[in-house]
PDB file of C-alpha atoms and ligand atoms in Angstrom:
ATOM      1  CA  MET Y   1    -118.474  84.756  80.434  1.00 52.00           C
ATOM      2  CA  ASP Y   2    -120.792  87.468  81.772  1.00 58.00           C
ATOM      3  CA  LYS Y   3    -119.031  90.797  81.231  1.00 64.00           C
ATOM      4  CA  THR Y   4    -120.297  92.245  84.526  1.00 65.00           C
ATOM      5  CA  ILE Y   5    -118.705  89.388  86.467  1.00 60.00           C
ATOM      6  CA  VAL Y   6    -115.429  89.843  84.597  1.00 62.00           C
ATOM      7  CA  ASP Y   7    -115.495  93.586  85.328  1.00 67.00           C
ATOM      8  CA  GLN Y   8    -116.227  92.954  88.999  1.00 67.00           C
ATOM      9  CA  ALA Y   9    -113.365  90.473  89.251  1.00 66.00           C
ATOM     10  CA  GLU Y  10    -111.040  92.964  87.597  1.00 69.00           C
ATOM     11  CA  LYS Y  11    -112.095  95.738  89.995  1.00 69.00           C
ATOM     12  CA  LEU Y  12    -111.530  93.481  92.973  1.00 68.00           C
ATOM     13  CA  ARG Y  13    -108.078  92.491  91.775  1.00 67.00           C
ATOM     14  CA  LEU Y  14    -107.045  96.103  91.384  1.00 67.00           C
ATOM     15  CA  MET Y  15    -108.594  96.973  94.737  1.00 65.00           C
ATOM     16  CA  VAL Y  16    -106.678  94.199  96.506  1.00 64.00           C
ATOM     17  CA  ARG Y  17    -103.437  95.110  94.774  1.00 62.00           C
ATOM     18  CA  ASP Y  18    -103.504  98.857  95.198  1.00 58.00           C
ATOM     19  CA  ARG Y  19    -104.920  99.105  98.688  1.00 57.00           C
ATOM     20  CA  LYS Y  20    -102.736 100.597 101.400  1.00 54.00           C
ATOM     21  CA  LYS Y  21    -101.444  97.668 103.383  1.00 63.00           C
ATOM     22  CA  THR Y  22     -98.517  96.231 105.232  1.00 75.00           C
ATOM     23  CA  ALA Y  23     -98.053  92.845 103.585  1.00 88.00           C
ATOM     24  CA  GLN Y  24     -97.075  92.385  99.999  1.00 89.00           C
ATOM     25  CA  ILE Y  25     -98.118  89.547  97.772  1.00 93.00           C
ATOM     26  CA  LEU Y  26     -95.460  87.821  95.675  1.00 95.00           C
ATOM     27  CA  ALA Y  27     -96.745  85.385  93.054  1.00 96.00           C
ATOM     28  CA  VAL Y  28     -94.277  82.674  92.022  1.00 97.00           C
ATOM     29  CA  THR Y  29     -95.143  81.438  88.570  1.00 97.00           C
ATOM     30  CA  SER Y  30     -93.723  79.929  85.381  1.00 97.00           C
ATOM     31  CA  GLY Y  31     -94.621  79.281  81.778  1.00 96.00           C
ATOM     32  CA  LYS Y  32     -93.556  75.639  81.890  1.00 93.00           C
ATOM     33  CA  GLY Y  33     -94.134  73.158  84.694  1.00 93.00           C
ATOM     34  CA  GLY Y  34     -91.353  71.448  86.629  1.00 95.00           C
ATOM     35  CA  VAL Y  35     -88.985  74.429  86.579  1.00 97.00           C
ATOM     36  CA  GLY Y  36     -88.822  74.768  90.376  1.00 97.00           C
ATOM     37  CA  LYS Y  37     -91.653  77.100  91.439  1.00 97.00           C
ATOM     38  CA  THR Y  38     -92.521  75.084  94.517  1.00 96.00           C
ATOM     39  CA  SER Y  39     -88.868  74.702  95.518  1.00 97.00           C
ATOM     40  CA  VAL Y  40     -88.324  78.439  95.078  1.00 98.00           C
ATOM     41  CA  ALA Y  41     -91.501  79.434  96.942  1.00 98.00           C
ATOM     42  CA  ALA Y  42     -90.719  77.166  99.917  1.00 98.00           C
ATOM     43  CA  ASN Y  43     -87.018  77.935 100.281  1.00 98.00           C
ATOM     44  CA  LEU Y  44     -87.467  81.648  99.721  1.00 98.00           C
ATOM     45  CA  ALA Y  45     -90.201  81.667 102.368  1.00 98.00           C
ATOM     46  CA  ILE Y  46     -87.876  80.020 104.907  1.00 98.00           C
ATOM     47  CA  CYS Y  47     -85.003  82.414 104.142  1.00 98.00           C
ATOM     48  CA  LEU Y  48     -87.240  85.474 104.466  1.00 97.00           C
ATOM     49  CA  ARG Y  49     -88.575  84.136 107.749  1.00 97.00           C
ATOM     50  CA  ALA Y  50     -85.003  83.611 108.968  1.00 96.00           C
ATOM     51  CA  ALA Y  51     -84.383  87.261 108.113  1.00 95.00           C
ATOM     52  CA  GLY Y  52     -87.201  88.232 110.451  1.00 95.00           C
ATOM     53  CA  LYS Y  53     -90.126  88.670 108.102  1.00 96.00           C
ATOM     54  CA  ARG Y  54     -93.531  87.207 108.864  1.00 96.00           C
ATOM     55  CA  VAL Y  55     -94.206  84.921 105.927  1.00 97.00           C
ATOM     56  CA  VAL Y  56     -97.341  83.159 104.782  1.00 97.00           C
ATOM     57  CA  LEU Y  57     -96.861  80.659 101.981  1.00 97.00           C
ATOM     58  CA  VAL Y  58     -99.943  79.767  99.965  1.00 96.00           C
ATOM     59  CA  ASP Y  59    -100.128  76.689  97.774  1.00 95.00           C
ATOM     60  CA  ALA Y  60    -102.338  77.935  94.980  1.00 92.00           C
ATOM     61  CA  ASP Y  61    -101.246  75.390  92.383  1.00 89.00           C
ATOM     62  CA  LEU Y  62    -104.733  74.020  92.041  1.00 84.00           C
ATOM     63  CA  GLY Y  63    -103.751  71.202  89.717  1.00 80.00           C
ATOM     64  CA  LEU Y  64    -100.586  69.930  91.385  1.00 84.00           C
ATOM     65  CA  ALA Y  65    -100.503  71.262  94.927  1.00 81.00           C
ATOM     66  CA  ASN Y  66     -97.528  69.782  96.753  1.00 89.00           C
ATOM     67  CA  LEU Y  67     -96.103  72.199  99.300  1.00 94.00           C
ATOM     68  CA  ASP Y  68     -97.625  70.021 102.033  1.00 93.00           C
ATOM     69  CA  VAL Y  69     -95.540  67.091 100.783  1.00 93.00           C
ATOM     70  CA  LEU Y  70     -92.386  69.181 100.596  1.00 94.00           C
ATOM     71  CA  PHE Y  71     -92.920  70.332 104.188  1.00 95.00           C
ATOM     72  CA  ASN Y  72     -94.166  66.931 105.312  1.00 94.00           C
ATOM     73  CA  ILE Y  73     -97.390  68.373 106.666  1.00 93.00           C
ATOM     74  CA  LYS Y  74    -100.759  66.734 106.840  1.00 90.00           C
ATOM     75  CA  SER Y  75    -103.588  69.182 106.768  1.00 89.00           C
ATOM     76  CA  ARG Y  76    -107.222  68.482 107.385  1.00 91.00           C
ATOM     77  CA  TYR Y  77    -108.265  71.637 105.593  1.00 93.00           C
ATOM     78  CA  ASN Y  78    -106.940  73.217 102.450  1.00 92.00           C
ATOM     79  CA  LEU Y  79    -107.738  75.818  99.835  1.00 91.00           C
ATOM     80  CA  ALA Y  80    -110.655  73.717  98.572  1.00 90.00           C
ATOM     81  CA  HIS Y  81    -112.462  74.480 101.850  1.00 93.00           C
ATOM     82  CA  VAL Y  82    -111.832  78.193 101.341  1.00 93.00           C
ATOM     83  CA  ILE Y  83    -113.027  78.090  97.769  1.00 89.00           C
ATOM     84  CA  SER Y  84    -116.216  76.328  98.767  1.00 89.00           C
ATOM     85  CA  GLY Y  85    -116.756  78.832 101.587  1.00 91.00           C
ATOM     86  CA  ARG Y  86    -116.525  76.216 104.380  1.00 94.00           C
ATOM     87  CA  ARG Y  87    -113.456  77.820 105.965  1.00 95.00           C
ATOM     88  CA  HIS Y  88    -111.763  81.204 106.008  1.00 96.00           C
ATOM     89  CA  ILE Y  89    -108.142  81.211 104.972  1.00 95.00           C
ATOM     90  CA  ASP Y  90    -106.853  82.266 108.410  1.00 94.00           C
ATOM     91  CA  GLU Y  91    -108.581  79.204 109.896  1.00 95.00           C
ATOM     92  CA  ILE Y  92    -106.564  76.766 107.816  1.00 96.00           C
ATOM     93  CA  ILE Y  93    -103.058  78.163 108.278  1.00 96.00           C
ATOM     94  CA  GLN Y  94    -100.564  75.545 109.437  1.00 95.00           C
ATOM     95  CA  LYS Y  95     -97.238  76.023 111.155  1.00 96.00           C
ATOM     96  CA  ALA Y  96     -94.551  74.686 108.853  1.00 96.00           C
ATOM     97  CA  PRO Y  97     -90.849  73.988 109.435  1.00 96.00           C
ATOM     98  CA  GLY Y  98     -88.630  77.058 109.355  1.00 96.00           C
ATOM     99  CA  GLY Y  99     -91.247  79.240 111.050  1.00 96.00           C
ATOM    100  CA  VAL Y 100     -93.255  79.659 107.882  1.00 97.00           C
ATOM    101  CA  LYS Y 101     -97.042  79.681 107.943  1.00 97.00           C
ATOM    102  CA  LEU Y 102     -98.527  77.489 105.254  1.00 97.00           C
ATOM    103  CA  VAL Y 103    -101.893  77.403 103.537  1.00 96.00           C
ATOM    104  CA  CYS Y 104    -102.110  73.960 101.957  1.00 94.00           C
ATOM    105  CA  GLY Y 105    -103.361  73.529  98.441  1.00 92.00           C
ATOM    106  CA  ALA Y 106    -106.122  71.411  97.056  1.00 83.00           C
ATOM    107  CA  SER Y 107    -104.312  68.677  95.196  1.00 67.00           C
ATOM    108  CA  GLY Y 108    -105.889  66.180  92.882  1.00 62.00           C
ATOM    109  CA  LEU Y 109    -109.254  67.870  92.695  1.00 59.00           C
ATOM    110  CA  ALA Y 110    -109.772  67.932  88.984  1.00 52.00           C
ATOM    111  CA  GLU Y 111    -112.880  70.076  89.244  1.00 54.00           C
ATOM    112  CA  MET Y 112    -110.839  72.776  90.935  1.00 59.00           C
ATOM    113  CA  ALA Y 113    -108.236  72.995  88.209  1.00 65.00           C
ATOM    114  CA  GLU Y 114    -110.156  75.888  86.648  1.00 77.00           C
ATOM    115  CA  LEU Y 115    -112.196  78.026  88.975  1.00 85.00           C
ATOM    116  CA  THR Y 116    -115.163  80.148  88.189  1.00 87.00           C
ATOM    117  CA  SER Y 117    -114.684  83.876  88.297  1.00 86.00           C
ATOM    118  CA  PHE Y 118    -116.639  83.939  91.569  1.00 88.00           C
ATOM    119  CA  GLN Y 119    -114.366  81.331  93.173  1.00 88.00           C
ATOM    120  CA  ARG Y 120    -111.271  83.237  92.090  1.00 87.00           C
ATOM    121  CA  GLN Y 121    -112.661  86.392  93.639  1.00 87.00           C
ATOM    122  CA  ARG Y 122    -113.226  84.535  96.858  1.00 90.00           C
ATOM    123  CA  ILE Y 123    -109.627  83.297  97.106  1.00 89.00           C
ATOM    124  CA  ILE Y 124    -108.202  86.699  96.286  1.00 88.00           C
ATOM    125  CA  GLN Y 125    -110.429  88.378  98.847  1.00 89.00           C
ATOM    126  CA  GLU Y 126    -109.422  85.770 101.450  1.00 92.00           C
ATOM    127  CA  LEU Y 127    -105.734  86.322 100.631  1.00 90.00           C
ATOM    128  CA  SER Y 128    -106.112  90.000 101.364  1.00 88.00           C
ATOM    129  CA  THR Y 129    -107.381  89.179 104.861  1.00 90.00           C
ATOM    130  CA  LEU Y 130    -103.967  87.669 105.692  1.00 91.00           C
ATOM    131  CA  GLU Y 131    -102.246  90.996 105.295  1.00 85.00           C
ATOM    132  CA  SER Y 132    -102.395  91.908 108.958  1.00 86.00           C
ATOM    133  CA  GLN Y 133    -100.497  88.791 110.000  1.00 89.00           C
ATOM    134  CA  ALA Y 134     -97.771  88.817 107.398  1.00 95.00           C
ATOM    135  CA  ASP Y 135     -95.087  91.003 105.900  1.00 94.00           C
ATOM    136  CA  ILE Y 136     -95.037  88.930 102.770  1.00 95.00           C
ATOM    137  CA  ILE Y 137     -97.479  86.449 101.265  1.00 96.00           C
ATOM    138  CA  ILE Y 138     -95.835  84.102  98.771  1.00 97.00           C
ATOM    139  CA  VAL Y 139     -98.235  82.414  96.375  1.00 96.00           C
ATOM    140  CA  ASP Y 140     -97.131  79.293  94.467  1.00 96.00           C
ATOM    141  CA  THR Y 141     -99.429  79.689  91.472  1.00 93.00           C
ATOM    142  CA  GLY Y 142     -98.888  76.669  89.274  1.00 87.00           C
ATOM    143  CA  ALA Y 143     -97.626  76.814  85.700  1.00 89.00           C
ATOM    144  CA  GLY Y 144     -98.903  78.054  82.411  1.00 88.00           C
ATOM    145  CA  ILE Y 145    -101.242  80.570  80.969  1.00 90.00           C
ATOM    146  CA  SER Y 146    -104.573  79.857  82.627  1.00 89.00           C
ATOM    147  CA  PRO Y 147    -107.189  82.193  84.102  1.00 90.00           C
ATOM    148  CA  ASN Y 148    -106.316  81.000  87.640  1.00 89.00           C
ATOM    149  CA  VAL Y 149    -102.609  81.655  87.302  1.00 92.00           C
ATOM    150  CA  LEU Y 150    -103.155  84.998  85.583  1.00 93.00           C
ATOM    151  CA  ALA Y 151    -105.594  86.106  88.286  1.00 91.00           C
ATOM    152  CA  PHE Y 152    -103.025  85.402  91.029  1.00 92.00           C
ATOM    153  CA  CYS Y 153    -100.281  87.250  89.152  1.00 94.00           C
ATOM    154  CA  GLU Y 154    -102.533  90.213  88.423  1.00 92.00           C
ATOM    155  CA  SER Y 155    -103.588  90.460  92.078  1.00 91.00           C
ATOM    156  CA  ALA Y 156    -100.040  90.255  93.379  1.00 93.00           C
ATOM    157  CA  ASP Y 157     -97.761  93.210  93.926  1.00 91.00           C
ATOM    158  CA  HIS Y 158     -94.982  91.432  92.128  1.00 94.00           C
ATOM    159  CA  THR Y 159     -94.603  88.293  90.022  1.00 96.00           C
ATOM    160  CA  LEU Y 160     -91.492  86.159  90.281  1.00 97.00           C
ATOM    161  CA  LEU Y 161     -91.310  84.290  86.999  1.00 98.00           C
ATOM    162  CA  VAL Y 162     -89.199  81.136  87.268  1.00 98.00           C
ATOM    163  CA  ALA Y 163     -87.518  79.690  84.183  1.00 98.00           C
ATOM    164  CA  THR Y 164     -84.671  77.269  83.563  1.00 98.00           C
ATOM    165  CA  PRO Y 165     -82.043  77.835  80.851  1.00 98.00           C
ATOM    166  CA  GLU Y 166     -83.733  75.219  78.627  1.00 98.00           C
ATOM    167  CA  PRO Y 167     -85.018  76.786  75.389  1.00 97.00           C
ATOM    168  CA  THR Y 168     -88.527  75.393  75.934  1.00 97.00           C
ATOM    169  CA  SER Y 169     -88.701  76.963  79.370  1.00 97.00           C
ATOM    170  CA  VAL Y 170     -87.419  80.307  78.069  1.00 97.00           C
ATOM    171  CA  THR Y 171     -89.975  80.295  75.225  1.00 97.00           C
ATOM    172  CA  ASP Y 172     -92.792  79.486  77.655  1.00 97.00           C
ATOM    173  CA  ALA Y 173     -91.590  82.209  80.037  1.00 98.00           C
ATOM    174  CA  TYR Y 174     -91.749  84.689  77.158  1.00 98.00           C
ATOM    175  CA  ALA Y 175     -95.295  83.558  76.335  1.00 97.00           C
ATOM    176  CA  MET Y 176     -96.223  84.135  79.970  1.00 97.00           C
ATOM    177  CA  ILE Y 177     -94.687  87.629  79.961  1.00 97.00           C
ATOM    178  CA  LYS Y 178     -96.584  88.392  76.765  1.00 96.00           C
ATOM    179  CA  ARG Y 179     -99.870  87.316  78.281  1.00 95.00           C
ATOM    180  CA  LEU Y 180     -99.217  89.264  81.490  1.00 95.00           C
ATOM    181  CA  SER Y 181     -98.280  92.366  79.513  1.00 94.00           C
ATOM    182  CA  GLN Y 182    -101.611  92.135  77.687  1.00 92.00           C
ATOM    183  CA  SER Y 183    -103.623  92.100  80.888  1.00 86.00           C
ATOM    184  CA  GLY Y 184    -103.352  95.875  81.130  1.00 81.00           C
ATOM    185  CA  THR Y 185    -103.035  95.732  84.915  1.00 81.00           C
ATOM    186  CA  GLY Y 186     -99.412  96.876  85.110  1.00 86.00           C
ATOM    187  CA  VAL Y 187     -98.069  93.576  86.420  1.00 89.00           C
ATOM    188  CA  LYS Y 188     -94.463  93.839  87.642  1.00 93.00           C
ATOM    189  CA  VAL Y 189     -92.338  90.866  86.682  1.00 96.00           C
ATOM    190  CA  SER Y 190     -88.887  89.640  87.733  1.00 97.00           C
ATOM    191  CA  LEU Y 191     -87.130  86.688  86.157  1.00 98.00           C
ATOM    192  CA  LEU Y 192     -85.437  84.056  88.306  1.00 98.00           C
ATOM    193  CA  VAL Y 193     -83.303  81.562  86.405  1.00 98.00           C
ATOM    194  CA  ASN Y 194     -83.409  78.254  88.245  1.00 98.00           C
ATOM    195  CA  MET Y 195     -81.201  75.200  87.692  1.00 98.00           C
ATOM    196  CA  ALA Y 196     -78.513  77.404  86.181  1.00 98.00           C
ATOM    197  CA  GLN Y 197     -75.083  75.882  85.490  1.00 98.00           C
ATOM    198  CA  SER Y 198     -73.385  79.198  86.208  1.00 98.00           C
ATOM    199  CA  ARG Y 199     -73.992  82.876  86.895  1.00 98.00           C
ATOM    200  CA  LEU Y 200     -72.978  83.625  83.303  1.00 98.00           C
ATOM    201  CA  GLN Y 201     -75.503  81.208  81.845  1.00 98.00           C
ATOM    202  CA  ALA Y 202     -78.271  82.755  83.973  1.00 98.00           C
ATOM    203  CA  LYS Y 203     -77.212  86.279  82.979  1.00 98.00           C
ATOM    204  CA  ASN Y 204     -77.415  85.310  79.301  1.00 98.00           C
ATOM    205  CA  VAL Y 205     -80.930  83.934  79.744  1.00 98.00           C
ATOM    206  CA  TYR Y 206     -82.020  87.086  81.576  1.00 98.00           C
ATOM    207  CA  GLN Y 207     -80.485  89.400  79.010  1.00 98.00           C
ATOM    208  CA  ARG Y 208     -82.021  87.621  76.034  1.00 97.00           C
ATOM    209  CA  LEU Y 209     -85.480  87.421  77.566  1.00 98.00           C
ATOM    210  CA  SER Y 210     -85.559  90.919  78.989  1.00 97.00           C
ATOM    211  CA  MET Y 211     -84.284  92.461  75.754  1.00 97.00           C
ATOM    212  CA  THR Y 212     -86.933  90.656  73.705  1.00 97.00           C
ATOM    213  CA  ALA Y 213     -89.662  91.628  76.174  1.00 97.00           C
ATOM    214  CA  ARG Y 214     -88.582  95.260  76.118  1.00 96.00           C
ATOM    215  CA  LYS Y 215     -88.360  95.360  72.329  1.00 96.00           C
ATOM    216  CA  PHE Y 216     -91.555  93.534  71.385  1.00 96.00           C
ATOM    217  CA  LEU Y 217     -93.792  93.908  74.417  1.00 95.00           C
ATOM    218  CA  ASP Y 218     -92.503  97.164  75.841  1.00 93.00           C
ATOM    219  CA  ILE Y 219     -92.390  95.649  79.307  1.00 94.00           C
ATOM    220  CA  PRO Y 220     -89.394  95.895  81.665  1.00 95.00           C
ATOM    221  CA  ILE Y 221     -88.355  92.644  83.334  1.00 97.00           C
ATOM    222  CA  SER Y 222     -86.293  92.908  86.532  1.00 96.00           C
ATOM    223  CA  ASP Y 223     -83.420  90.554  87.252  1.00 97.00           C
ATOM    224  CA  ALA Y 224     -84.082  88.407  90.321  1.00 97.00           C
ATOM    225  CA  GLY Y 225     -80.863  86.457  89.770  1.00 97.00           C
ATOM    226  CA  PHE Y 226     -80.426  82.713  89.720  1.00 98.00           C
ATOM    227  CA  ILE Y 227     -80.433  79.451  91.642  1.00 98.00           C
ATOM    228  CA  LEU Y 228     -77.704  76.995  90.691  1.00 98.00           C
ATOM    229  CA  LYS Y 229     -78.568  73.468  89.665  1.00 98.00           C
ATOM    230  CA  ASP Y 230     -77.788  71.357  92.694  1.00 98.00           C
ATOM    231  CA  GLU Y 231     -78.556  67.692  93.304  1.00 98.00           C
ATOM    232  CA  ARG Y 232     -79.181  68.520  96.961  1.00 98.00           C
ATOM    233  CA  VAL Y 233     -82.525  70.061  95.900  1.00 98.00           C
ATOM    234  CA  PRO Y 234     -84.174  66.861  94.570  1.00 98.00           C
ATOM    235  CA  GLU Y 235     -82.443  64.878  97.296  1.00 97.00           C
ATOM    236  CA  SER Y 236     -84.041  67.002  99.991  1.00 97.00           C
ATOM    237  CA  VAL Y 237     -87.433  66.852  98.234  1.00 96.00           C
ATOM    238  CA  CYS Y 238     -87.227  63.067  98.520  1.00 95.00           C
ATOM    239  CA  ASN Y 239     -86.660  63.490 102.253  1.00 94.00           C
ATOM    240  CA  CYS Y 240     -89.624  65.898 102.522  1.00 93.00           C
ATOM    241  CA  GLU Y 241     -87.486  68.751 103.756  1.00 95.00           C
ATOM    242  CA  PRO Y 242     -86.729  72.017 101.933  1.00 97.00           C
ATOM    243  CA  VAL Y 243     -83.072  72.205 100.926  1.00 98.00           C
ATOM    244  CA  VAL Y 244     -82.217  75.333 102.955  1.00 98.00           C
ATOM    245  CA  LEU Y 245     -83.106  73.377 106.092  1.00 97.00           C
ATOM    246  CA  ALA Y 246     -81.656  70.031 105.020  1.00 97.00           C
ATOM    247  CA  TYR Y 247     -78.428  71.349 103.478  1.00 97.00           C
ATOM    248  CA  PRO Y 248     -77.993  74.991 104.503  1.00 97.00           C
ATOM    249  CA  ARG Y 249     -74.452  75.113 103.123  1.00 97.00           C
ATOM    250  CA  CYS Y 250     -75.026  73.711  99.662  1.00 98.00           C
ATOM    251  CA  GLN Y 251     -74.801  75.851  96.501  1.00 97.00           C
ATOM    252  CA  ALA Y 252     -78.548  76.121  96.007  1.00 98.00           C
ATOM    253  CA  SER Y 253     -79.114  77.192  99.620  1.00 98.00           C
ATOM    254  CA  TYR Y 254     -76.590  80.030  99.232  1.00 98.00           C
ATOM    255  CA  CYS Y 255     -78.477  81.144  96.124  1.00 98.00           C
ATOM    256  CA  PHE Y 256     -81.806  81.113  98.010  1.00 98.00           C
ATOM    257  CA  LEU Y 257     -80.246  83.188 100.787  1.00 97.00           C
ATOM    258  CA  ALA Y 258     -78.927  85.651  98.222  1.00 97.00           C
ATOM    259  CA  LEU Y 259     -82.373  85.921  96.641  1.00 97.00           C
ATOM    260  CA  ALA Y 260     -84.022  86.565 100.011  1.00 97.00           C
ATOM    261  CA  SER Y 261     -81.406  89.131 100.885  1.00 94.00           C
ATOM    262  CA  LYS Y 262     -81.959  90.891  97.542  1.00 92.00           C
ATOM    263  CA  ILE Y 263     -85.678  91.053  98.271  1.00 90.00           C
ATOM    264  CA  ASN Y 264     -84.993  92.296 101.794  1.00 84.00           C
ATOM    265  CA  ARG Y 265     -82.576  94.967 100.674  1.00 81.00           C
ATOM    266  CA  GLY Y 266     -85.096  96.287  98.181  1.00 70.00           C
ATOM    267  CA  SER Y 267     -87.911  96.229 100.707  1.00 62.00           C
ATOM    268  CA  ASP Y 268     -85.847  97.939 103.412  1.00 55.00           C
ATOM    269  CA  ARG Y 269     -84.730 100.642 101.018  1.00 52.00           C
ATOM    270  CA  SER Y 270     -88.292 101.355  99.936  1.00 48.00           C
ATOM    271  CA  ALA Y 271     -89.407 101.289 103.567  1.00 43.00           C
ATOM    272  CA  LEU Y 272     -87.372 104.439 104.096  1.00 39.00           C
ATOM    273  CA  ASN Y 273     -89.496 106.325 101.620  1.00 38.00           C
ATOM    274  CA  ASP Y 274     -92.864 104.712 101.333  1.00 39.00           C
ATOM    275  CA  GLY Y 275     -93.656 102.617 104.333  1.00 32.00           C
ATOM    276  CA  PHE Y 276     -92.701  99.043 104.773  1.00 31.00           C
ATOM    277  CA  PHE Y 277     -92.643  96.903 101.633  1.00 33.00           C
ATOM    278  CA  LYS Y 278     -94.618  99.387  99.615  1.00 34.00           C
ATOM    279  CA  LYS Y 279     -92.502 100.022  96.567  1.00 33.00           C
ATOM    280  CA  VAL Y 280     -92.119  96.423  95.568  1.00 36.00           C
ATOM    281  CA  VAL Y 281     -91.006  97.585  92.178  1.00 36.00           C
ATOM    282  CA  ASN Y 282     -87.602  98.187  93.771  1.00 42.00           C
ATOM    283  CA  TRP Y 283     -87.229  94.710  95.143  1.00 46.00           C
ATOM    284  CA  PHE Y 284     -84.991  93.320  92.520  1.00 47.00           C
ATOM    285  CA  PHE Y 285     -82.779  96.300  91.734  1.00 37.00           C
TER     286      PHE Y 285
HETATM  287  N1  ADP B 301     -81.984  74.362  91.680  1.00 55.78           N
HETATM  288  C1  ADP B 301     -82.338  73.098  91.441  1.00 55.78           C
HETATM  289  N2  ADP B 301     -81.397  72.155  91.192  1.00 55.78           N
HETATM  290  C2  ADP B 301     -81.729  70.873  90.928  1.00 55.78           C
HETATM  291  N3  ADP B 301     -82.988  70.419  90.921  1.00 55.78           N
HETATM  292  C3  ADP B 301     -83.984  71.304  91.167  1.00 55.78           C
HETATM  293  C4  ADP B 301     -83.710  72.679  91.441  1.00 55.78           C
HETATM  294  N4  ADP B 301     -84.899  73.301  91.648  1.00 55.78           N
HETATM  295  C5  ADP B 301     -85.859  72.364  91.525  1.00 55.78           C
HETATM  296  N5  ADP B 301     -85.317  71.158  91.231  1.00 55.78           N
HETATM  297  C6  ADP B 301     -86.031  69.892  91.037  1.00 55.78           C
HETATM  298  O1  ADP B 301     -86.912  70.025  89.938  1.00 55.78           O
HETATM  299  C7  ADP B 301     -88.106  69.302  90.155  1.00 55.78           C
HETATM  300  C8  ADP B 301     -89.295  70.216  89.965  1.00 55.78           C
HETATM  301  O2  ADP B 301     -89.287  71.192  90.991  1.00 55.78           O
HETATM  302  P1  ADP B 301     -90.607  71.842  91.561  1.00 55.78           P
HETATM  303  O3  ADP B 301     -90.200  72.848  92.556  1.00 55.78           O
HETATM  304  O4  ADP B 301     -91.585  70.795  91.978  1.00 55.78           O
HETATM  305  O5  ADP B 301     -91.133  72.545  90.215  1.00 55.78           O
HETATM  306  P2  ADP B 301     -92.568  73.176  89.873  1.00 55.78           P
HETATM  307  O6  ADP B 301     -93.211  73.595  91.147  1.00 55.78           O
HETATM  308  O7  ADP B 301     -92.249  74.331  88.974  1.00 55.78           O
HETATM  309  O8  ADP B 301     -93.327  72.117  89.153  1.00 55.78           O
HETATM  310  C9  ADP B 301     -88.014  68.726  91.560  1.00 55.78           C
HETATM  311  O9  ADP B 301     -87.604  67.387  91.466  1.00 55.78           O
HETATM  312  C10 ADP B 301     -86.940  69.557  92.230  1.00 55.78           C
HETATM  313  O10 ADP B 301     -86.231  68.823  93.192  1.00 55.78           O
HETATM  314 MG1   MG B 302     -95.079  73.047  91.954  1.00 55.78          MG
END
């Protein structure tokens, strides 16, 4: 690829990330697919909204966009229209259940699975225009090490890396951390263990992965905690309703609330020193 274009894209990413702003961008990603990114992004968005934050949720999984299905929303326009320049992102925002604002993804468009550098720049620039109407922008990025996913993580203030306790998921999460650490953009990563059998199991996964990342990659990984495995999650997906709305008192919903509260606590604490939501690095401590 043309080096000038790559350099320009890099500059833009850093510009978007480091600019003084009110909203923060949280990328939700994973090494392996099917680990619960979409479930986490949607339920976390609803919990943060319930806590009073203005939340925009963006379905940027360009291969398998499905937040619209989870929220049971039909949208005439989606990210494909933004990428092609036919719509601005603020023109396609939908009101979703739970008070969340949703930007629907572009599912099933094979040609969009990998964007050109120019198209990626366009989305990232459009995302930054949402900052005035949100406190937090949550981006469901899709899985795996691809230029699209990496670009979203590198542009975000913080990356929430979702993994399950399965060895394959943990290995793929490590590969993702490795790739992010090589980007040289100072990406901040927190690990969320989803579908955990217990707190102890999740803690073990976190400790193993964070120790290995510190030792071999020299990158600190924050602990975002865990979401318990709970059959209410797939059950609610089948009913096209996020679990925190369908079953607010189930185990998984309590975990989502705890995660949102952890994020809120961190953001409120940093607000005292640095303006609202600025020091996102503190979110998960
Ligand atoms: N905590 C959980 N407990 C049980 N099942 C879960 C949990 N989180 C997600 N799932 C299920 O796992 C499947 C994949 O989740 P999804 O959010 O679509 O993953 P991804 O976006 O990473 O591909 C879905 O069927 C979902 O219902
Ligand atoms: Mg998904």
